[in-house]
Short mmCIF file of C-alpha atoms and ligand atoms in Angstrom, two decimals:
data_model
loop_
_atom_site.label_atom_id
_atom_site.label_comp_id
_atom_site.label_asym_id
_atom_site.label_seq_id
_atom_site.Cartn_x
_atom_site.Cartn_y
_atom_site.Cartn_z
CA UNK D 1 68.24 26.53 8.99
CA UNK D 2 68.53 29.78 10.20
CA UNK D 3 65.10 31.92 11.45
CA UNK D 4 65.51 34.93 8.79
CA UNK D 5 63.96 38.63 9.93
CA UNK D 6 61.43 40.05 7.61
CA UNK D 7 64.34 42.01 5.10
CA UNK D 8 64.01 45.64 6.65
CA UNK D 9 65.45 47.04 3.13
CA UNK D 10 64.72 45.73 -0.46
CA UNK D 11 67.70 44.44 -2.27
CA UNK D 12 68.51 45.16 -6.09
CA UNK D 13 66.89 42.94 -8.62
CA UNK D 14 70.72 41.78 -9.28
CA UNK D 15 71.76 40.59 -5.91
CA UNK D 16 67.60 38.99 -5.91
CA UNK D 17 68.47 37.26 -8.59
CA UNK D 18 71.85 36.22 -8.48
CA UNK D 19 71.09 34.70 -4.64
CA UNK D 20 68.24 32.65 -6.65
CA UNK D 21 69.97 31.36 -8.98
CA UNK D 22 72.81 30.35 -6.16
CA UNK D 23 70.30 28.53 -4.62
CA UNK D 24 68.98 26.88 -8.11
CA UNK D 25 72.20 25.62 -8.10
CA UNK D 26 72.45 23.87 -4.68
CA UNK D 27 69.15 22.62 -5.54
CA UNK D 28 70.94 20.44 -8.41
CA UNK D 29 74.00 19.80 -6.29
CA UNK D 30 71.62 18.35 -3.53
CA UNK D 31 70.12 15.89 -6.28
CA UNK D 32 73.42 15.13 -8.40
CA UNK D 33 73.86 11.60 -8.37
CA UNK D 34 70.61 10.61 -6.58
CA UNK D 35 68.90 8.15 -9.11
CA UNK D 36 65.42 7.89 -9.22
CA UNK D 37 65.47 11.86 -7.89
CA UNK D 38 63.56 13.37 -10.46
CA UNK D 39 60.35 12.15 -11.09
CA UNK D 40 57.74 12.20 -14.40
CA UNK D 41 60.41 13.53 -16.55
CA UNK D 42 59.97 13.51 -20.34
CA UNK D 43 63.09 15.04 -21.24
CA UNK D 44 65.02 18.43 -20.48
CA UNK D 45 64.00 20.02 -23.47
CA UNK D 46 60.28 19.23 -22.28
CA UNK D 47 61.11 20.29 -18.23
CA UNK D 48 62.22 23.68 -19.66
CA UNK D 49 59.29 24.32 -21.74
CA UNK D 50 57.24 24.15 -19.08
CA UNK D 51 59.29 26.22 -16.85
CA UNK D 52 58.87 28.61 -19.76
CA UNK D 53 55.63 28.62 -20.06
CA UNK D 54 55.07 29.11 -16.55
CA UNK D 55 56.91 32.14 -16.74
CA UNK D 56 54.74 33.41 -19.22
CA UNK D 57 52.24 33.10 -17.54
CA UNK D 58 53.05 34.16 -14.01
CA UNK D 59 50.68 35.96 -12.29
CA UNK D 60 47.98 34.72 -14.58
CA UNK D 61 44.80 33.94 -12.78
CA UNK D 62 42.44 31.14 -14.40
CA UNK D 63 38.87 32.24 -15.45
CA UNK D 64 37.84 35.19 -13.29
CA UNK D 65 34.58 34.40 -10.57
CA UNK D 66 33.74 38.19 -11.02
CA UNK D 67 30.82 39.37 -12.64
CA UNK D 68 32.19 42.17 -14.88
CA UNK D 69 35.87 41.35 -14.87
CA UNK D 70 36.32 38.52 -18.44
CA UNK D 71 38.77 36.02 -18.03
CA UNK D 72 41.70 36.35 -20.08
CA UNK D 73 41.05 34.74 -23.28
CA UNK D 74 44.61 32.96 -23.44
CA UNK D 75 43.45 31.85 -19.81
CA UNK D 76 39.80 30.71 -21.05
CA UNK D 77 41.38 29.01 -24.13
CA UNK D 78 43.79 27.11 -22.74
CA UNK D 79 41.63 25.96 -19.50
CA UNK D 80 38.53 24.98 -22.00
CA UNK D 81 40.88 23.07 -24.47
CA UNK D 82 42.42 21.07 -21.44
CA UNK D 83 39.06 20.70 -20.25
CA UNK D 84 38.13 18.76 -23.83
CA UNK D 85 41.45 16.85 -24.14
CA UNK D 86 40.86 15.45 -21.05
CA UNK D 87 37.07 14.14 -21.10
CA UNK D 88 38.58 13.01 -24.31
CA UNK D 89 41.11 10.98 -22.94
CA UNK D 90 39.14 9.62 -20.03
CA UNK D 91 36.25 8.43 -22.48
CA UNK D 92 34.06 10.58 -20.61
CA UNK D 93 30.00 10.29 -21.84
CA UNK D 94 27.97 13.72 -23.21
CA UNK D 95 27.36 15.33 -19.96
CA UNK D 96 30.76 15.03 -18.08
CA UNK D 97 32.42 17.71 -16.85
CA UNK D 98 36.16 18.17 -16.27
CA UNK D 99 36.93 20.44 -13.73
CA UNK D 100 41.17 21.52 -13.46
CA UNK D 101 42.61 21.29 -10.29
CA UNK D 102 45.77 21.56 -8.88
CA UNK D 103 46.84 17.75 -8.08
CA UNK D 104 44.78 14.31 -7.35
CA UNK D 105 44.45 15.60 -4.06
CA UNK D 106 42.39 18.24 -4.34
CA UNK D 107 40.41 16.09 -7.23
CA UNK D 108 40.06 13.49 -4.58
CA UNK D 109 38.65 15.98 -1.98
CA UNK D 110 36.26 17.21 -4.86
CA UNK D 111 35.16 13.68 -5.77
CA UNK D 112 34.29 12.90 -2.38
CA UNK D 113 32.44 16.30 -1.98
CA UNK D 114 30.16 15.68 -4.79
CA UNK D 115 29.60 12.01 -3.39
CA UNK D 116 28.49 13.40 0.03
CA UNK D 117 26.22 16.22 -1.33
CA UNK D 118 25.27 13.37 -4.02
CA UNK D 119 24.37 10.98 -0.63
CA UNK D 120 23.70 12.93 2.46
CA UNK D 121 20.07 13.51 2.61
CA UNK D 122 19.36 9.66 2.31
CA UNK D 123 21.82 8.27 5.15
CA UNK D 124 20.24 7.33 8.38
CA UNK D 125 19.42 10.27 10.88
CA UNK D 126 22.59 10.64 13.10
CA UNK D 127 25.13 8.68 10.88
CA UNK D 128 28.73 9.57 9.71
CA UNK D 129 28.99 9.08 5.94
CA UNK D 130 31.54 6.63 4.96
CA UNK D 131 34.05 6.05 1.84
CA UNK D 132 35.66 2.52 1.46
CA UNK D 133 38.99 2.44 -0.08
CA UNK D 134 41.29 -0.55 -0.10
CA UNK D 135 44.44 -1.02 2.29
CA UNK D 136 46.85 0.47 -0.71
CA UNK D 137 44.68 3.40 -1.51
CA UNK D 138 46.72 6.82 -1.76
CA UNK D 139 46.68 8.55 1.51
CA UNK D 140 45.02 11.65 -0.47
CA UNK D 141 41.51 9.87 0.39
CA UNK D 142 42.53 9.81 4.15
CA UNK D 143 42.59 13.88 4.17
CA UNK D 144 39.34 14.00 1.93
CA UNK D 145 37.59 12.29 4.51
CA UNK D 146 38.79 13.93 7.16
CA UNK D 147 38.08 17.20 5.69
CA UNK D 148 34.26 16.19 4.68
CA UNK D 149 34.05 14.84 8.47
CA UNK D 150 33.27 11.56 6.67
CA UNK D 151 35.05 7.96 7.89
CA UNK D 152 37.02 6.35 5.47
CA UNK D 153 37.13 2.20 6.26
CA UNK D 154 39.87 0.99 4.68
CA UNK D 155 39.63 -3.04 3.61
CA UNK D 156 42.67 -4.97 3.29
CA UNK D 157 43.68 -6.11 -0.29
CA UNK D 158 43.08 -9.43 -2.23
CA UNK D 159 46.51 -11.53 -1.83
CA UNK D 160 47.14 -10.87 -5.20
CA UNK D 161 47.88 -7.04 -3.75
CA UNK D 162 44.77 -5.08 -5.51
CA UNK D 163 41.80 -4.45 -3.77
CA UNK D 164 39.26 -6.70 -2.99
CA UNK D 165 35.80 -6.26 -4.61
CA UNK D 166 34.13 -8.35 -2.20
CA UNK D 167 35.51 -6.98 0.90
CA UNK D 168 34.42 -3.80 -0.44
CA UNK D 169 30.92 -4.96 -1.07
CA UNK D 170 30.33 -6.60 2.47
CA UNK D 171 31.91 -2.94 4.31
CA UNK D 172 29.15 -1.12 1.77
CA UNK D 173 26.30 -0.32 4.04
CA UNK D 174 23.31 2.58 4.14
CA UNK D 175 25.74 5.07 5.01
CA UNK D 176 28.28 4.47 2.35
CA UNK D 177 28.73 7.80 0.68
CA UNK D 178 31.42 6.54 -2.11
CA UNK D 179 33.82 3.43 -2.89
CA UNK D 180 37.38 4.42 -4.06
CA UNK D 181 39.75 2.56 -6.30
CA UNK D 182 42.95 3.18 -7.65
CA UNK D 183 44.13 2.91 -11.33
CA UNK D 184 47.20 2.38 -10.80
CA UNK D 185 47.53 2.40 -6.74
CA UNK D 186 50.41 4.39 -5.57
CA UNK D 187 51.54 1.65 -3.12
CA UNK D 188 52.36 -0.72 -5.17
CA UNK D 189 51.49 -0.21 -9.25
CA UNK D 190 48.70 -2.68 -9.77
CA UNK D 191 45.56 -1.72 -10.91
CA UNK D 192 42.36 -2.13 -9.09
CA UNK D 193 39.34 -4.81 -10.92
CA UNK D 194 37.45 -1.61 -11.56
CA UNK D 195 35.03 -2.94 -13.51
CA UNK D 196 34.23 -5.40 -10.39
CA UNK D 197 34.04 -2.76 -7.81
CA UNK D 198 31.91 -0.31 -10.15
CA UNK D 199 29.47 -3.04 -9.91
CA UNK D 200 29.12 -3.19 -6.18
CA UNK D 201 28.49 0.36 -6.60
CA UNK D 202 25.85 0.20 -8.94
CA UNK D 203 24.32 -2.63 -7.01
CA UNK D 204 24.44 -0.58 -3.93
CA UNK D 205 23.41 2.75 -5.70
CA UNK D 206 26.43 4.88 -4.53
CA UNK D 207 29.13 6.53 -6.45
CA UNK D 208 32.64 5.39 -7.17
CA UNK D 209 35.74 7.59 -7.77
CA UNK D 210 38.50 6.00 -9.70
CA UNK D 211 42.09 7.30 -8.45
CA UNK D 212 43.77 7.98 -12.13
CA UNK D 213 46.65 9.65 -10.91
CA UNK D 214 49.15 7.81 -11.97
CA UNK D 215 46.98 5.76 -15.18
CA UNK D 216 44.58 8.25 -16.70
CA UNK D 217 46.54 9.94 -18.37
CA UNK D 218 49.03 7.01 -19.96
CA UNK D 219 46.89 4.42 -20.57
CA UNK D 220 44.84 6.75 -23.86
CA UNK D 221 48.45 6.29 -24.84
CA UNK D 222 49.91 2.67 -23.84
CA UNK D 223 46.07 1.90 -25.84
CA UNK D 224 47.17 3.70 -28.88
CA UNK D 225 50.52 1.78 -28.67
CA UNK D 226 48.50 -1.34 -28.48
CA UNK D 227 49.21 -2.04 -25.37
CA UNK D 228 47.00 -4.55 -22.95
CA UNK D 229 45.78 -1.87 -20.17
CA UNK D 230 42.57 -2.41 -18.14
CA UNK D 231 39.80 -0.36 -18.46
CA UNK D 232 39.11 2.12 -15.31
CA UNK D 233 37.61 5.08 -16.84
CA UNK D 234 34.24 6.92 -17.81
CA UNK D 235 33.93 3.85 -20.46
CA UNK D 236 32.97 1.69 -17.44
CA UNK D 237 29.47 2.07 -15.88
CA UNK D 238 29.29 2.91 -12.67
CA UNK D 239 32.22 4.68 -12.37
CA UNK D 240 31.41 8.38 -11.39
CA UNK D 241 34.81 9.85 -11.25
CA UNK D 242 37.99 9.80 -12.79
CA UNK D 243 41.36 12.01 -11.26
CA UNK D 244 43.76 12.46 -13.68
CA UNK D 245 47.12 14.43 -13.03
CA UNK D 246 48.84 16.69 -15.95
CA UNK D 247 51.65 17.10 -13.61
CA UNK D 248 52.62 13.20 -13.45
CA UNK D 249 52.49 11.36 -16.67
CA UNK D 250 51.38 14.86 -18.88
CA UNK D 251 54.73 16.02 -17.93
CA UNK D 252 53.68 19.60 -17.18
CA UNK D 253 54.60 21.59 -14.16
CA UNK D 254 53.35 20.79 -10.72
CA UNK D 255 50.04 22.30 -9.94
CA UNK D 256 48.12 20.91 -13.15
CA UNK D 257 45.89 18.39 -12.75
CA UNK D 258 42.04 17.34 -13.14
CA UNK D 259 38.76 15.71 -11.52
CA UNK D 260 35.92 14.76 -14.12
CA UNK D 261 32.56 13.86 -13.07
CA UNK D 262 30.36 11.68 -15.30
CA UNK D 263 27.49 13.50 -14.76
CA UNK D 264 27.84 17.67 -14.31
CA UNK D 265 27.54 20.22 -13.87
CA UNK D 266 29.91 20.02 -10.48
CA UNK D 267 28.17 21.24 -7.44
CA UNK D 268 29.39 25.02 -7.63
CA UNK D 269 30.94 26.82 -3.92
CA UNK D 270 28.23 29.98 -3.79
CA UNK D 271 27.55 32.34 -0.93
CA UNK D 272 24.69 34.60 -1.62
CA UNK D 273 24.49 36.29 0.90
CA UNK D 274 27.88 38.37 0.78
CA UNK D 275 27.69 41.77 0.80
CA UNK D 276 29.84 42.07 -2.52
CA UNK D 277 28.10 39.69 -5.23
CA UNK D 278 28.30 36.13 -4.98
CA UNK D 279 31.99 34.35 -5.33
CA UNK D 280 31.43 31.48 -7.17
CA UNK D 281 34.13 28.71 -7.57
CA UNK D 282 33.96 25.05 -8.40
CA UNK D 283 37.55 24.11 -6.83
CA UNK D 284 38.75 24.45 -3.75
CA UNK D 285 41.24 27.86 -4.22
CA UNK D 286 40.01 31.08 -4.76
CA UNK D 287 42.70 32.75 -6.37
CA UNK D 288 44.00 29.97 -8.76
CA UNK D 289 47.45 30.05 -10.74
CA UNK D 290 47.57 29.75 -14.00
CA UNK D 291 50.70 29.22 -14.62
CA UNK D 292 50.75 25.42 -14.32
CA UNK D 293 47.66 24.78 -16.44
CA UNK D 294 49.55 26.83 -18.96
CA UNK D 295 52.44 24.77 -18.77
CA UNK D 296 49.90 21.66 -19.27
CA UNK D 297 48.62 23.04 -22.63
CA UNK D 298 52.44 24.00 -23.93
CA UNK D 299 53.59 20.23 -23.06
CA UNK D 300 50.64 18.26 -24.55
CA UNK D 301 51.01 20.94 -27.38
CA UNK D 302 54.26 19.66 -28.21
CA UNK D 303 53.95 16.74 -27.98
CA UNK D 304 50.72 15.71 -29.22
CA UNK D 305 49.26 11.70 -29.02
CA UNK D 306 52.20 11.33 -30.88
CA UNK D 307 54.72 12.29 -28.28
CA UNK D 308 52.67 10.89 -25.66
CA UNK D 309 52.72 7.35 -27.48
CA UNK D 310 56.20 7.49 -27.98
CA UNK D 311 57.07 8.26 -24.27
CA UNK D 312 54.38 5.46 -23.18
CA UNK D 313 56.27 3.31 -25.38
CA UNK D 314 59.43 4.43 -23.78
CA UNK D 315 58.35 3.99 -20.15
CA UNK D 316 56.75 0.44 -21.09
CA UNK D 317 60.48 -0.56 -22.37
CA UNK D 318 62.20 1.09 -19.00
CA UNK D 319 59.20 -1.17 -17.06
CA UNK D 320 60.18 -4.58 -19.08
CA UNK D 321 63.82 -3.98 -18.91
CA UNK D 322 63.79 -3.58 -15.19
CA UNK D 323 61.50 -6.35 -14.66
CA UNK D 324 64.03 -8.60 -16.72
CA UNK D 325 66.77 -7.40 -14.51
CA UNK D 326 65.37 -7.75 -11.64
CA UNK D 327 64.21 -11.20 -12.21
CA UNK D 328 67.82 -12.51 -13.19
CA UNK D 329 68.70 -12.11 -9.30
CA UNK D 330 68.46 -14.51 -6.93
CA UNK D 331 65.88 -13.68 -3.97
CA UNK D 332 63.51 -10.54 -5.53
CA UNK D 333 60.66 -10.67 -7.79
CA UNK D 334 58.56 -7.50 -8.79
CA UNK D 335 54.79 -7.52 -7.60
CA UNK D 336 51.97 -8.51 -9.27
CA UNK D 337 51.83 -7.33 -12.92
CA UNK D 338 52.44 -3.63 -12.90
CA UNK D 339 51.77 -2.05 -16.49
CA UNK D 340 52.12 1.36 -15.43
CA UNK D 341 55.53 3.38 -14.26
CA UNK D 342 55.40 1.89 -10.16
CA UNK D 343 56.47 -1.65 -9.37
CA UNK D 344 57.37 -2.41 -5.97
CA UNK D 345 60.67 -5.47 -6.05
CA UNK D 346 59.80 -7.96 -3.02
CA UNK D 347 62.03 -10.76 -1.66
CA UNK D 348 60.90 -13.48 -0.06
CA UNK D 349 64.69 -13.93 1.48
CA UNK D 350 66.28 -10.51 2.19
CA UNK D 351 65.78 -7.95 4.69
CA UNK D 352 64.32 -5.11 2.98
CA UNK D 353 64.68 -2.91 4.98
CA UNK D 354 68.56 -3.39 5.18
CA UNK D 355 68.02 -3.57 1.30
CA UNK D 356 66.45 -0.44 1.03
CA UNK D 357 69.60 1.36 3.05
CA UNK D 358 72.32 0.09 0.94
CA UNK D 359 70.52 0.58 -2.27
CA UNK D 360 70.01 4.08 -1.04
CA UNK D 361 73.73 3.82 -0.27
CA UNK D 362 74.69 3.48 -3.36
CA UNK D 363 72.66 6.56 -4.69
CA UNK D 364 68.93 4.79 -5.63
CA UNK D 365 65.99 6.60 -4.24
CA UNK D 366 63.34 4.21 -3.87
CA UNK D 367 60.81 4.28 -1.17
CA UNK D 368 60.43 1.49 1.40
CA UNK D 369 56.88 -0.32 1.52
CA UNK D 370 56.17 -2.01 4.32
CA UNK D 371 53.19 -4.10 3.42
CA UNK D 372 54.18 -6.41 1.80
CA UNK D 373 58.04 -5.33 2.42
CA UNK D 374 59.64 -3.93 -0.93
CA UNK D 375 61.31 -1.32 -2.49
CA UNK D 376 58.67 1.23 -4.25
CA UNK D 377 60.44 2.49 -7.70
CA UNK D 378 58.87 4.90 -9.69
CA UNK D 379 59.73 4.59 -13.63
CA UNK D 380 60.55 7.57 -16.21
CA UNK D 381 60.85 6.71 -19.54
CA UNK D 382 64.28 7.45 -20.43
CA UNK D 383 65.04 5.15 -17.79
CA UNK D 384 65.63 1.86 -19.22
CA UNK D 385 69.30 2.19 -19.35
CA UNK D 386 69.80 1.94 -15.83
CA UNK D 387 68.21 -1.43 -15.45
CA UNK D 388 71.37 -3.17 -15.02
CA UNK D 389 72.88 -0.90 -12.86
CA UNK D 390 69.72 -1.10 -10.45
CA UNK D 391 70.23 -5.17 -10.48
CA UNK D 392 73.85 -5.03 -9.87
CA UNK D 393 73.38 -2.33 -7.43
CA UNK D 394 70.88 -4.53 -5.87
CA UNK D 395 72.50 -8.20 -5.88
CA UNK D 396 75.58 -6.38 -3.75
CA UNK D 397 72.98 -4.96 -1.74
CA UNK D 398 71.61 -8.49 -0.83
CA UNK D 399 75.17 -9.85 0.12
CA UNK D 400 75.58 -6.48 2.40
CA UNK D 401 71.56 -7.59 3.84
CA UNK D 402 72.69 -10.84 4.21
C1 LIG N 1 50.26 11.50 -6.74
C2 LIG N 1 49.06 10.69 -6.39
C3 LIG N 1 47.99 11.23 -5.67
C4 LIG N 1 48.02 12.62 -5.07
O1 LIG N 1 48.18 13.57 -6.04
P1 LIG N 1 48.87 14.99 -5.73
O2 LIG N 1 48.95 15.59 -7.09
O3 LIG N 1 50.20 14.69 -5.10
O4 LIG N 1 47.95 15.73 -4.83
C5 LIG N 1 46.90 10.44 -5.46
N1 LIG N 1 46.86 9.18 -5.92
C6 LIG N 1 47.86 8.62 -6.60
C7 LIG N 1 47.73 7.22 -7.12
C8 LIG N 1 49.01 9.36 -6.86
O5 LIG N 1 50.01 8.80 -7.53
#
């Protein structure tokens, strides 16, 4: 890419626009025939409602931290109604609070935040807190700790891939500051024993965050369906906190997401001492789009629990329909029992590494895991009809790995 001057001269809005949308359109070129490309899509018609509703709402801050200046009440509406829907939805107890953030990043770094000020003042003189996570924890919790100045000890997983209450218990020591597990984890789709590990906590009197990125806000829906999901939210004691991401399985536009705590209010950011009055925020931005919460409220709008069940429903058929495929050939097997939209396809013959090239060859993205070696697929729920393409795709791929 070329290094571009600062422009020296404005352009029209015209020539703006039309070198936009120009670029728009490579963006889809890049992508054509890339399978797999686009990720937690419910639809077109649902992808351009959002993009709609962020427009209508550009430049929209959320609730203002000025005294004097209101929020705007479309603003203050649509934040406190995605506020309810999602204690709602994560079973959350009187007294939680949901605070919206932009992805299960920053929810992670919030969690652990409210952990450490939660913990600090009883670890031994001189220590470095510590968060436990297992092996297959998202790497999210590696930058939260990092950012706190905390240690994160990571414990390798059970052999059946999820993480391993006990080796979680034995790393807890005084200067534990929080346990993390992962409902779904990202590396491979299986869901922690959260009830298990929310134990240990309790036992050991320090909080747990449960990673719901991917599972907090399907399983309310894959349970309405009647689905068999385990429980990992605020309906299991001991657990403290639940991320949950709008912009994954809510469908909405990236940027929407949320962090509730079972027992608020958060632990606001104040400086008093300012000369202008005191800037308080609970998240980590100051200025804070909302645009993307916006988009949040239009999707779940439209869709309702309704819509939500029905594309829970879909994504469960895409995840049984590959898992069928898969299974019919010779040398893979999908890991573990994923009931959420990741499943990672192991072999205990082929190279997959080599596997993961040609598949890629022939137009799948898929991500390569390492440990144990796999290809990481991540479901939609229109999906299902390209099970048997993925199983031809990947039986030539084996004979080209061979
Ligand atoms: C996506 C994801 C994250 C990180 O969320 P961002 O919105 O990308 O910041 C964390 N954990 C899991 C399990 C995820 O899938």
């Amino acid at each position: 890419m070329r290094t571009a001057r600062f422009p020296a001269q404005g352009q029209s809005e015209a020539e703006v626009e039309s070198g936009l949308r120009l670029m728009r359109a490579r963006d889809r070129d890049a992508f054509a025939g890339i399978r797999f490309a686009r990720r937690f899509h419910a639809g077109d018609d649902i992808a351009e409602l959002a993009a709609r509703t962020c427009a209508l709402f550009a430049g929209a801050g959320r609730a203002s931290h000025y005294p004097g200046l209101p929020a705007l009440p479309s603003m203050a509406r649509i934040q406190a109604d995605l506020e309810a829907w999602s204690l709602e939805l994560v079973r959350a107890p009187a007294g939680a609070v949901a605070l919206l953030t932009s992805g299960g990043t920053e929810s992670a770094i919030l969690a652990l935040r409210e952990a450490w000020i939660a913990r600090r003042k009883a670890l031994p003189p001189g220590s470095v807190g510590e968060v436990i996570a297992a092996a297959t924890a998202h790497p999210c919790i590696d930058k939260a700790a990092e950012l706190l100045g905390l240690r994160l000890i990571r414990v390798p997983a059970r052999p059946d891939h999820r993480a391993d209450p006990a080796a979680m218990a034995a790393a807890t020591g005084p200067a534990t500051v929080m346990l993390y597990a992962s409902a779904p984890a990202y590396a491979n789709g299986l869901c922690d024993d959260v009830p298990a590990i929310a134990t240990i906590a309790r036992a050991h009197g320090v909080r747990l965050h449960v990673d719901g990125s991917m599972g907090a806000l399907l399983a309310p829906f894959q349970r309405m369906n009647g689905d068999e999901v385990p429980d990992f939210d605020l309906s299991v004691p001991g657990v403290a906190s639940i991320s949950g991401d709008w912009h994954k399985h809510g469908y909405a536009a990236k940027g929407a997401a949320v962090l509730v705590l079972r027992d608020g209010p958060a632990t606001p950011f104040a400086y008093a001492e300012h000369p202008l009055p005191p800037m308080i925020t609970d998240t980590l931005a100051g200025t804070a789009p909302g645009a993307p919460l916006a988009s949040a409220w239009a999707v779940a709008t439209r869709l309702g629990a309704a819509g939500y069940c029905a594309l829970a429903a879909a994504l469960g058929e895409t995840r049984t329909a590959f898992a069928a495929a898969i299974a019919r050939v010779p040398g893979f097997a999908v890991l573990g029992d994923p009931r959420f939209s990741l499943m990672l396809v192991t072999s205990n013959r082929h190279d997959m590494a080599a596997v993961h090239a040609a598949m890629a060859r022939s137009g799948w993205f898929t991500l390569l895991s390492h440990a144990p070696a796999g290809l990481h697929l991540n479901l939609n729920p229109g999906d299902a009809a390209l099970a048997a393409d993925f199983a031809r795709d990947l039986q030539s791929a084996a004979r080209t790995a061979a």
